[in-house]
Amino acid sequence: MSADIRSTIARRVAQELSDGDLVNLGIGLPTLVANYIPNNIEVLLQSENGMIGMGASPEPGEEDEDLFNAGGKPVTVRQGGVFFDTSLSFSIIRGGHVDVTVLGALQVDQHGNLASWCIPGVFTPGIGGSMDLVVGSKRVIIAMEHTTKDGKSKILEQCTLPLTAQGKVSLIVTELAVFQVDREGLVLVELQPGSTIEEVTQKTAAPFRVAVQHLEVSR
């Protein structure tokens, strides 16, 4: 994934955050969201390895080897940041205190189901804390590329990989589009700069409604 694609997705996700939100950023692309949080809002970033108050990524050469996120990447801590053990961290998550979770995904479907941890026979890193985050958070945003490396859609009618959680995804942000997920399925609410409805339709393996132009797209 190019740096431009990653920044496009992360920048758009950051616009979804609101003043006062407690937010968990998953490993990989979601961590970049911290770099694009608008200056006019105050957001508390939580990491399941025991921290609230993460800041942006450190500049090269300014990393602190004792400060890292759940993915093992170096982070900064804002003034007032706090540290605690994993037990308390997951109590915060499972207790429903996280307002927004941002995660990557292998697949997402029209029902808001998420597959993010396993490709049988190929890739099984373990589910980690994502299951708790998806179920325990008030809102779940998926930040991912629209297609796989071989061009297959990652947005499907029905996930085919083992699920992380069912029906919990609220919003999907890719380099091409932004989809809301409601009871009736997917709604295209925004095109990313340079993309078209035709391209999104071609690369999305699920039906969706188009709120931006009041068009119906079906398969």
Short mmCIF file of N, CA and C in Angstrom, two decimals, residues 56-200:
data_model
loop_
_atom_site.label_atom_id
_atom_site.label_comp_id
_atom_site.label_asym_id
_atom_site.label_seq_id
_atom_site.Cartn_x
_atom_site.Cartn_y
_atom_site.Cartn_z
N ALA A 56 0.84 11.81 18.38
CA ALA A 56 1.24 11.43 17.02
C ALA A 56 2.49 10.56 17.04
N SER A 57 2.81 9.97 15.92
CA SER A 57 4.02 9.16 15.82
C SER A 57 5.25 10.04 16.05
N PRO A 58 6.29 9.51 16.72
CA PRO A 58 7.49 10.32 16.94
C PRO A 58 8.25 10.56 15.65
N GLU A 59 8.99 11.65 15.62
CA GLU A 59 9.86 11.91 14.47
C GLU A 59 10.99 10.89 14.47
N PRO A 60 11.50 10.53 13.29
CA PRO A 60 12.63 9.58 13.23
C PRO A 60 13.79 10.05 14.11
N GLY A 61 14.30 9.17 14.91
CA GLY A 61 15.39 9.49 15.81
C GLY A 61 14.94 9.97 17.17
N GLU A 62 13.65 10.21 17.33
CA GLU A 62 13.12 10.69 18.61
C GLU A 62 12.25 9.64 19.30
N GLU A 63 12.36 8.38 18.87
CA GLU A 63 11.58 7.32 19.49
C GLU A 63 12.08 7.04 20.91
N ASP A 64 11.15 6.70 21.79
CA ASP A 64 11.45 6.26 23.15
C ASP A 64 11.16 4.76 23.19
N GLU A 65 12.17 3.95 23.46
CA GLU A 65 12.00 2.50 23.39
C GLU A 65 11.05 1.96 24.45
N ASP A 66 10.69 2.78 25.43
CA ASP A 66 9.73 2.35 26.46
C ASP A 66 8.30 2.74 26.13
N LEU A 67 8.11 3.47 25.05
CA LEU A 67 6.77 3.92 24.67
C LEU A 67 6.38 3.31 23.33
N PHE A 68 5.43 2.40 23.34
CA PHE A 68 4.99 1.78 22.10
C PHE A 68 3.53 1.39 22.24
N ASN A 69 2.88 1.21 21.07
CA ASN A 69 1.47 0.85 21.08
C ASN A 69 1.28 -0.66 21.08
N ALA A 70 0.03 -1.11 20.94
CA ALA A 70 -0.27 -2.54 21.01
C ALA A 70 0.37 -3.32 19.86
N GLY A 71 0.73 -2.62 18.79
CA GLY A 71 1.40 -3.27 17.67
C GLY A 71 2.91 -3.22 17.77
N GLY A 72 3.44 -2.68 18.88
CA GLY A 72 4.88 -2.61 19.07
C GLY A 72 5.55 -1.45 18.37
N LYS A 73 4.75 -0.52 17.85
CA LYS A 73 5.31 0.64 17.16
C LYS A 73 5.53 1.79 18.14
N PRO A 74 6.60 2.55 17.97
CA PRO A 74 6.86 3.67 18.89
C PRO A 74 5.77 4.74 18.80
N VAL A 75 5.43 5.30 19.95
CA VAL A 75 4.41 6.36 19.99
C VAL A 75 4.91 7.47 20.90
N THR A 76 4.21 8.57 20.87
CA THR A 76 4.44 9.65 21.83
C THR A 76 3.26 9.67 22.81
N VAL A 77 3.45 10.36 23.90
CA VAL A 77 2.39 10.49 24.90
C VAL A 77 2.14 11.96 25.15
N ARG A 78 0.89 12.34 25.14
CA ARG A 78 0.53 13.73 25.35
C ARG A 78 0.54 14.05 26.84
N GLN A 79 0.63 15.33 27.16
CA GLN A 79 0.60 15.74 28.55
C GLN A 79 -0.69 15.24 29.21
N GLY A 80 -0.54 14.62 30.39
CA GLY A 80 -1.69 14.06 31.08
C GLY A 80 -1.95 12.61 30.75
N GLY A 81 -1.16 12.04 29.84
CA GLY A 81 -1.32 10.63 29.48
C GLY A 81 -1.13 9.72 30.69
N VAL A 82 -1.84 8.59 30.72
CA VAL A 82 -1.78 7.68 31.86
C VAL A 82 -1.49 6.26 31.37
N PHE A 83 -0.93 5.45 32.29
CA PHE A 83 -0.58 4.07 31.99
C PHE A 83 -1.24 3.15 33.01
N PHE A 84 -1.60 1.95 32.58
CA PHE A 84 -2.24 1.01 33.48
C PHE A 84 -2.03 -0.39 32.94
N ASP A 85 -2.49 -1.39 33.73
CA ASP A 85 -2.23 -2.76 33.30
C ASP A 85 -3.26 -3.25 32.28
N THR A 86 -2.99 -4.41 31.71
CA THR A 86 -3.86 -4.94 30.66
C THR A 86 -5.26 -5.24 31.18
N SER A 87 -5.33 -5.68 32.45
CA SER A 87 -6.63 -5.99 33.01
C SER A 87 -7.55 -4.77 33.00
N LEU A 88 -7.04 -3.63 33.44
CA LEU A 88 -7.85 -2.41 33.43
C LEU A 88 -8.14 -1.97 32.01
N SER A 89 -7.14 -2.13 31.14
CA SER A 89 -7.33 -1.72 29.76
C SER A 89 -8.51 -2.45 29.12
N PHE A 90 -8.58 -3.77 29.32
CA PHE A 90 -9.67 -4.53 28.71
C PHE A 90 -10.98 -4.34 29.46
N SER A 91 -10.90 -3.93 30.73
CA SER A 91 -12.13 -3.56 31.43
C SER A 91 -12.74 -2.31 30.81
N ILE A 92 -11.88 -1.38 30.42
CA ILE A 92 -12.35 -0.17 29.73
C ILE A 92 -13.02 -0.54 28.41
N ILE A 93 -12.37 -1.43 27.68
CA ILE A 93 -12.90 -1.82 26.36
C ILE A 93 -14.19 -2.62 26.50
N ARG A 94 -14.16 -3.67 27.32
CA ARG A 94 -15.35 -4.53 27.45
C ARG A 94 -16.48 -3.84 28.18
N GLY A 95 -16.15 -2.82 28.95
CA GLY A 95 -17.18 -2.09 29.67
C GLY A 95 -17.91 -1.07 28.83
N GLY A 96 -17.56 -0.96 27.55
CA GLY A 96 -18.27 -0.06 26.66
C GLY A 96 -17.86 1.39 26.77
N HIS A 97 -16.64 1.65 27.23
CA HIS A 97 -16.20 3.03 27.44
C HIS A 97 -15.46 3.62 26.24
N VAL A 98 -15.12 2.79 25.25
CA VAL A 98 -14.44 3.29 24.05
C VAL A 98 -15.50 3.78 23.06
N ASP A 99 -15.37 5.03 22.65
CA ASP A 99 -16.36 5.62 21.74
C ASP A 99 -16.18 5.14 20.31
N VAL A 100 -14.94 5.08 19.85
CA VAL A 100 -14.66 4.72 18.46
C VAL A 100 -13.46 3.79 18.40
N THR A 101 -13.59 2.71 17.63
CA THR A 101 -12.46 1.85 17.31
C THR A 101 -12.22 1.90 15.81
N VAL A 102 -10.96 2.06 15.42
CA VAL A 102 -10.58 2.05 14.00
C VAL A 102 -9.69 0.85 13.77
N LEU A 103 -10.11 -0.03 12.86
CA LEU A 103 -9.36 -1.25 12.58
C LEU A 103 -9.17 -1.44 11.08
N GLY A 104 -8.15 -2.20 10.73
CA GLY A 104 -8.02 -2.68 9.37
C GLY A 104 -8.88 -3.92 9.20
N ALA A 105 -8.91 -4.47 7.98
CA ALA A 105 -9.74 -5.65 7.74
C ALA A 105 -9.23 -6.44 6.55
N LEU A 106 -9.49 -7.73 6.59
CA LEU A 106 -9.28 -8.57 5.41
C LEU A 106 -10.53 -8.55 4.53
N GLN A 107 -11.70 -8.57 5.18
CA GLN A 107 -12.98 -8.50 4.48
C GLN A 107 -14.01 -7.79 5.39
N VAL A 108 -14.94 -7.09 4.73
CA VAL A 108 -16.12 -6.54 5.40
C VAL A 108 -17.29 -6.83 4.48
N ASP A 109 -18.47 -7.11 5.05
CA ASP A 109 -19.60 -7.36 4.16
C ASP A 109 -20.74 -6.40 4.41
N GLN A 110 -21.80 -6.55 3.57
CA GLN A 110 -22.92 -5.61 3.59
C GLN A 110 -23.71 -5.65 4.90
N HIS A 111 -23.50 -6.69 5.70
CA HIS A 111 -24.20 -6.81 6.97
C HIS A 111 -23.39 -6.23 8.14
N GLY A 112 -22.24 -5.64 7.84
CA GLY A 112 -21.39 -5.10 8.90
C GLY A 112 -20.56 -6.15 9.59
N ASN A 113 -20.47 -7.34 8.98
CA ASN A 113 -19.59 -8.37 9.52
C ASN A 113 -18.14 -8.06 9.16
N LEU A 114 -17.25 -8.46 10.06
CA LEU A 114 -15.83 -8.16 9.90
C LEU A 114 -14.99 -9.42 10.00
N ALA A 115 -14.07 -9.60 9.05
CA ALA A 115 -13.05 -10.66 9.10
C ALA A 115 -11.69 -9.98 9.07
N SER A 116 -10.91 -10.16 10.12
CA SER A 116 -9.68 -9.37 10.21
C SER A 116 -8.48 -10.13 10.76
N TRP A 117 -8.62 -11.44 10.95
CA TRP A 117 -7.53 -12.07 11.68
C TRP A 117 -6.98 -13.36 11.08
N CYS A 118 -7.61 -13.93 10.07
CA CYS A 118 -7.16 -15.25 9.63
C CYS A 118 -7.52 -15.51 8.17
N ILE A 119 -6.52 -15.99 7.40
CA ILE A 119 -6.77 -16.60 6.10
C ILE A 119 -6.34 -18.05 6.25
N PRO A 120 -7.28 -18.98 6.40
CA PRO A 120 -6.92 -20.37 6.69
C PRO A 120 -5.86 -20.93 5.74
N GLY A 121 -4.80 -21.47 6.33
CA GLY A 121 -3.73 -22.07 5.56
C GLY A 121 -2.70 -21.09 5.04
N VAL A 122 -2.95 -19.80 5.24
CA VAL A 122 -2.03 -18.79 4.70
C VAL A 122 -1.56 -17.82 5.77
N PHE A 123 -2.50 -17.32 6.56
CA PHE A 123 -2.19 -16.18 7.45
C PHE A 123 -3.02 -16.31 8.71
N THR A 124 -2.37 -16.60 9.83
CA THR A 124 -3.10 -16.72 11.10
C THR A 124 -2.27 -16.11 12.22
N PRO A 125 -2.28 -14.81 12.35
CA PRO A 125 -1.47 -14.16 13.39
C PRO A 125 -2.10 -14.21 14.77
N GLY A 126 -3.38 -14.59 14.85
CA GLY A 126 -4.10 -14.55 16.13
C GLY A 126 -5.01 -13.36 16.18
N ILE A 127 -6.10 -13.51 16.90
CA ILE A 127 -7.14 -12.49 16.87
C ILE A 127 -6.82 -11.28 17.74
N GLY A 128 -5.90 -11.44 18.72
CA GLY A 128 -5.52 -10.33 19.57
C GLY A 128 -6.71 -9.73 20.30
N GLY A 129 -6.72 -8.40 20.42
CA GLY A 129 -7.80 -7.73 21.14
C GLY A 129 -8.90 -7.22 20.24
N SER A 130 -8.84 -7.51 18.94
CA SER A 130 -9.80 -6.91 18.01
C SER A 130 -11.23 -7.34 18.30
N MET A 131 -11.42 -8.60 18.70
CA MET A 131 -12.78 -9.07 18.99
C MET A 131 -13.39 -8.25 20.12
N ASP A 132 -12.62 -8.01 21.18
CA ASP A 132 -13.12 -7.21 22.30
C ASP A 132 -13.41 -5.78 21.86
N LEU A 133 -12.51 -5.22 21.05
CA LEU A 133 -12.69 -3.84 20.61
C LEU A 133 -13.93 -3.67 19.74
N VAL A 134 -14.14 -4.59 18.83
CA VAL A 134 -15.28 -4.46 17.92
C VAL A 134 -16.60 -4.60 18.67
N VAL A 135 -16.64 -5.54 19.58
CA VAL A 135 -17.88 -5.78 20.32
C VAL A 135 -18.10 -4.71 21.40
N GLY A 136 -17.01 -4.22 21.99
CA GLY A 136 -17.15 -3.31 23.13
C GLY A 136 -17.25 -1.85 22.78
N SER A 137 -16.89 -1.46 21.56
CA SER A 137 -16.89 -0.04 21.20
C SER A 137 -18.25 0.42 20.71
N LYS A 138 -18.52 1.70 20.92
CA LYS A 138 -19.80 2.25 20.49
C LYS A 138 -19.88 2.39 18.98
N ARG A 139 -18.74 2.62 18.35
CA ARG A 139 -18.72 2.78 16.90
C ARG A 139 -17.45 2.14 16.34
N VAL A 140 -17.59 1.41 15.24
CA VAL A 140 -16.45 0.73 14.62
C VAL A 140 -16.26 1.25 13.19
N ILE A 141 -15.06 1.76 12.92
CA ILE A 141 -14.71 2.25 11.59
C ILE A 141 -13.63 1.35 11.01
N ILE A 142 -13.84 0.89 9.79
CA ILE A 142 -12.84 0.07 9.11
C ILE A 142 -12.06 0.95 8.14
N ALA A 143 -10.74 0.91 8.28
CA ALA A 143 -9.83 1.67 7.41
C ALA A 143 -8.99 0.66 6.65
N MET A 144 -9.21 0.57 5.34
CA MET A 144 -8.51 -0.47 4.57
C MET A 144 -8.47 -0.11 3.09
N GLU A 145 -7.60 -0.80 2.34
CA GLU A 145 -7.62 -0.69 0.90
C GLU A 145 -8.89 -1.32 0.36
N HIS A 146 -9.37 -0.83 -0.77
CA HIS A 146 -10.63 -1.30 -1.32
C HIS A 146 -10.54 -2.73 -1.84
N THR A 147 -9.35 -3.10 -2.35
CA THR A 147 -9.18 -4.44 -2.93
C THR A 147 -7.92 -5.09 -2.39
N THR A 148 -7.82 -6.41 -2.61
CA THR A 148 -6.62 -7.15 -2.24
C THR A 148 -5.51 -6.85 -3.25
N LYS A 149 -4.32 -7.39 -2.99
CA LYS A 149 -3.19 -7.17 -3.90
C LYS A 149 -3.47 -7.71 -5.30
N ASP A 150 -4.31 -8.76 -5.39
CA ASP A 150 -4.62 -9.31 -6.71
C ASP A 150 -5.94 -8.76 -7.27
N GLY A 151 -6.41 -7.65 -6.70
CA GLY A 151 -7.53 -6.93 -7.28
C GLY A 151 -8.91 -7.39 -6.87
N LYS A 152 -9.02 -8.30 -5.92
CA LYS A 152 -10.33 -8.78 -5.48
C LYS A 152 -10.92 -7.82 -4.45
N SER A 153 -12.21 -7.62 -4.53
CA SER A 153 -12.87 -6.71 -3.60
C SER A 153 -12.78 -7.23 -2.17
N LYS A 154 -12.55 -6.32 -1.24
CA LYS A 154 -12.56 -6.67 0.18
C LYS A 154 -13.90 -6.33 0.81
N ILE A 155 -14.80 -5.75 0.00
CA ILE A 155 -16.16 -5.45 0.47
C ILE A 155 -17.10 -6.40 -0.25
N LEU A 156 -17.73 -7.30 0.51
CA LEU A 156 -18.43 -8.43 -0.07
C LEU A 156 -19.90 -8.46 0.35
N GLU A 157 -20.67 -9.31 -0.35
CA GLU A 157 -22.03 -9.58 0.11
C GLU A 157 -21.99 -10.34 1.42
N GLN A 158 -21.07 -11.29 1.52
CA GLN A 158 -20.94 -12.10 2.73
C GLN A 158 -19.46 -12.45 2.91
N CYS A 159 -18.93 -12.20 4.09
CA CYS A 159 -17.53 -12.56 4.35
C CYS A 159 -17.34 -14.06 4.18
N THR A 160 -16.20 -14.43 3.61
CA THR A 160 -15.88 -15.84 3.44
C THR A 160 -14.80 -16.31 4.41
N LEU A 161 -14.12 -15.38 5.04
CA LEU A 161 -13.07 -15.73 6.01
C LEU A 161 -13.66 -15.80 7.42
N PRO A 162 -12.96 -16.44 8.35
CA PRO A 162 -13.45 -16.49 9.74
C PRO A 162 -13.71 -15.09 10.28
N LEU A 163 -14.86 -14.94 10.94
CA LEU A 163 -15.26 -13.61 11.41
C LEU A 163 -14.57 -13.21 12.71
N THR A 164 -14.37 -11.91 12.82
CA THR A 164 -13.96 -11.32 14.08
C THR A 164 -15.19 -10.96 14.91
N ALA A 165 -16.22 -10.42 14.24
CA ALA A 165 -17.47 -10.06 14.90
C ALA A 165 -18.56 -9.91 13.85
N GLN A 166 -19.79 -10.04 14.29
CA GLN A 166 -20.94 -9.95 13.39
C GLN A 166 -21.68 -8.63 13.58
N GLY A 167 -21.95 -7.95 12.48
CA GLY A 167 -22.85 -6.80 12.49
C GLY A 167 -22.39 -5.62 13.32
N LYS A 168 -21.11 -5.41 13.46
CA LYS A 168 -20.62 -4.35 14.33
C LYS A 168 -19.99 -3.18 13.58
N VAL A 169 -19.75 -3.32 12.29
CA VAL A 169 -19.08 -2.25 11.54
C VAL A 169 -20.07 -1.13 11.22
N SER A 170 -19.68 0.10 11.51
CA SER A 170 -20.53 1.27 11.27
C SER A 170 -20.16 2.00 9.99
N LEU A 171 -18.87 2.05 9.68
CA LEU A 171 -18.39 2.86 8.56
C LEU A 171 -17.17 2.17 7.94
N ILE A 172 -17.07 2.23 6.62
CA ILE A 172 -15.93 1.67 5.89
C ILE A 172 -15.29 2.81 5.09
N VAL A 173 -13.99 3.00 5.30
CA VAL A 173 -13.26 4.05 4.57
C VAL A 173 -12.14 3.39 3.77
N THR A 174 -12.17 3.58 2.46
CA THR A 174 -11.10 3.09 1.60
C THR A 174 -10.52 4.27 0.81
N GLU A 175 -9.55 3.97 -0.06
CA GLU A 175 -8.97 5.03 -0.88
C GLU A 175 -9.93 5.48 -1.98
N LEU A 176 -11.03 4.73 -2.18
CA LEU A 176 -11.99 5.07 -3.22
C LEU A 176 -13.28 5.68 -2.70
N ALA A 177 -13.70 5.26 -1.51
CA ALA A 177 -15.05 5.63 -1.09
C ALA A 177 -15.23 5.50 0.42
N VAL A 178 -16.37 6.07 0.86
CA VAL A 178 -16.80 5.93 2.25
C VAL A 178 -18.20 5.33 2.24
N PHE A 179 -18.37 4.21 2.94
CA PHE A 179 -19.67 3.54 3.04
C PHE A 179 -20.15 3.56 4.48
N GLN A 180 -21.42 3.91 4.65
CA GLN A 180 -22.06 3.66 5.93
C GLN A 180 -22.71 2.27 5.86
N VAL A 181 -22.85 1.64 7.02
CA VAL A 181 -23.53 0.36 7.09
C VAL A 181 -24.78 0.54 7.95
N ASP A 182 -25.94 0.28 7.34
CA ASP A 182 -27.17 0.37 8.12
C ASP A 182 -27.92 -0.96 8.05
N ARG A 183 -29.14 -0.99 8.55
CA ARG A 183 -29.88 -2.26 8.61
C ARG A 183 -30.18 -2.84 7.23
N GLU A 184 -30.21 -1.99 6.22
CA GLU A 184 -30.51 -2.46 4.86
C GLU A 184 -29.27 -2.74 4.03
N GLY A 185 -28.09 -2.48 4.57
CA GLY A 185 -26.86 -2.78 3.85
C GLY A 185 -25.92 -1.59 3.77
N LEU A 186 -25.25 -1.49 2.63
CA LEU A 186 -24.23 -0.47 2.44
C LEU A 186 -24.80 0.78 1.77
N VAL A 187 -24.32 1.93 2.21
CA VAL A 187 -24.70 3.19 1.59
C VAL A 187 -23.42 3.95 1.23
N LEU A 188 -23.25 4.21 -0.05
CA LEU A 188 -22.11 5.03 -0.49
C LEU A 188 -22.41 6.48 -0.17
N VAL A 189 -21.66 7.04 0.77
CA VAL A 189 -21.95 8.41 1.20
C VAL A 189 -20.92 9.40 0.69
N GLU A 190 -19.82 8.88 0.15
CA GLU A 190 -18.78 9.82 -0.28
C GLU A 190 -17.80 9.12 -1.21
N LEU A 191 -17.39 9.83 -2.23
CA LEU A 191 -16.30 9.35 -3.10
C LEU A 191 -15.02 10.05 -2.69
N GLN A 192 -13.94 9.29 -2.62
CA GLN A 192 -12.65 9.92 -2.36
C GLN A 192 -12.20 10.69 -3.59
N PRO A 193 -11.35 11.70 -3.43
CA PRO A 193 -10.90 12.50 -4.58
C PRO A 193 -10.33 11.62 -5.69
N GLY A 194 -10.83 11.83 -6.91
CA GLY A 194 -10.32 11.10 -8.08
C GLY A 194 -11.06 9.82 -8.40
N SER A 195 -11.92 9.34 -7.52
CA SER A 195 -12.64 8.10 -7.81
C SER A 195 -14.02 8.42 -8.39
N THR A 196 -14.63 7.43 -8.98
CA THR A 196 -15.94 7.60 -9.60
C THR A 196 -16.87 6.49 -9.12
N ILE A 197 -18.17 6.71 -9.29
CA ILE A 197 -19.14 5.68 -8.91
C ILE A 197 -18.91 4.42 -9.76
N GLU A 198 -18.57 4.62 -11.02
CA GLU A 198 -18.33 3.47 -11.89
C GLU A 198 -17.18 2.61 -11.37
N GLU A 199 -16.09 3.26 -10.95
CA GLU A 199 -14.94 2.51 -10.44
C GLU A 199 -15.29 1.81 -9.12
N VAL A 200 -15.99 2.52 -8.25
CA VAL A 200 -16.38 1.92 -6.97
C VAL A 200 -17.30 0.71 -7.21
#
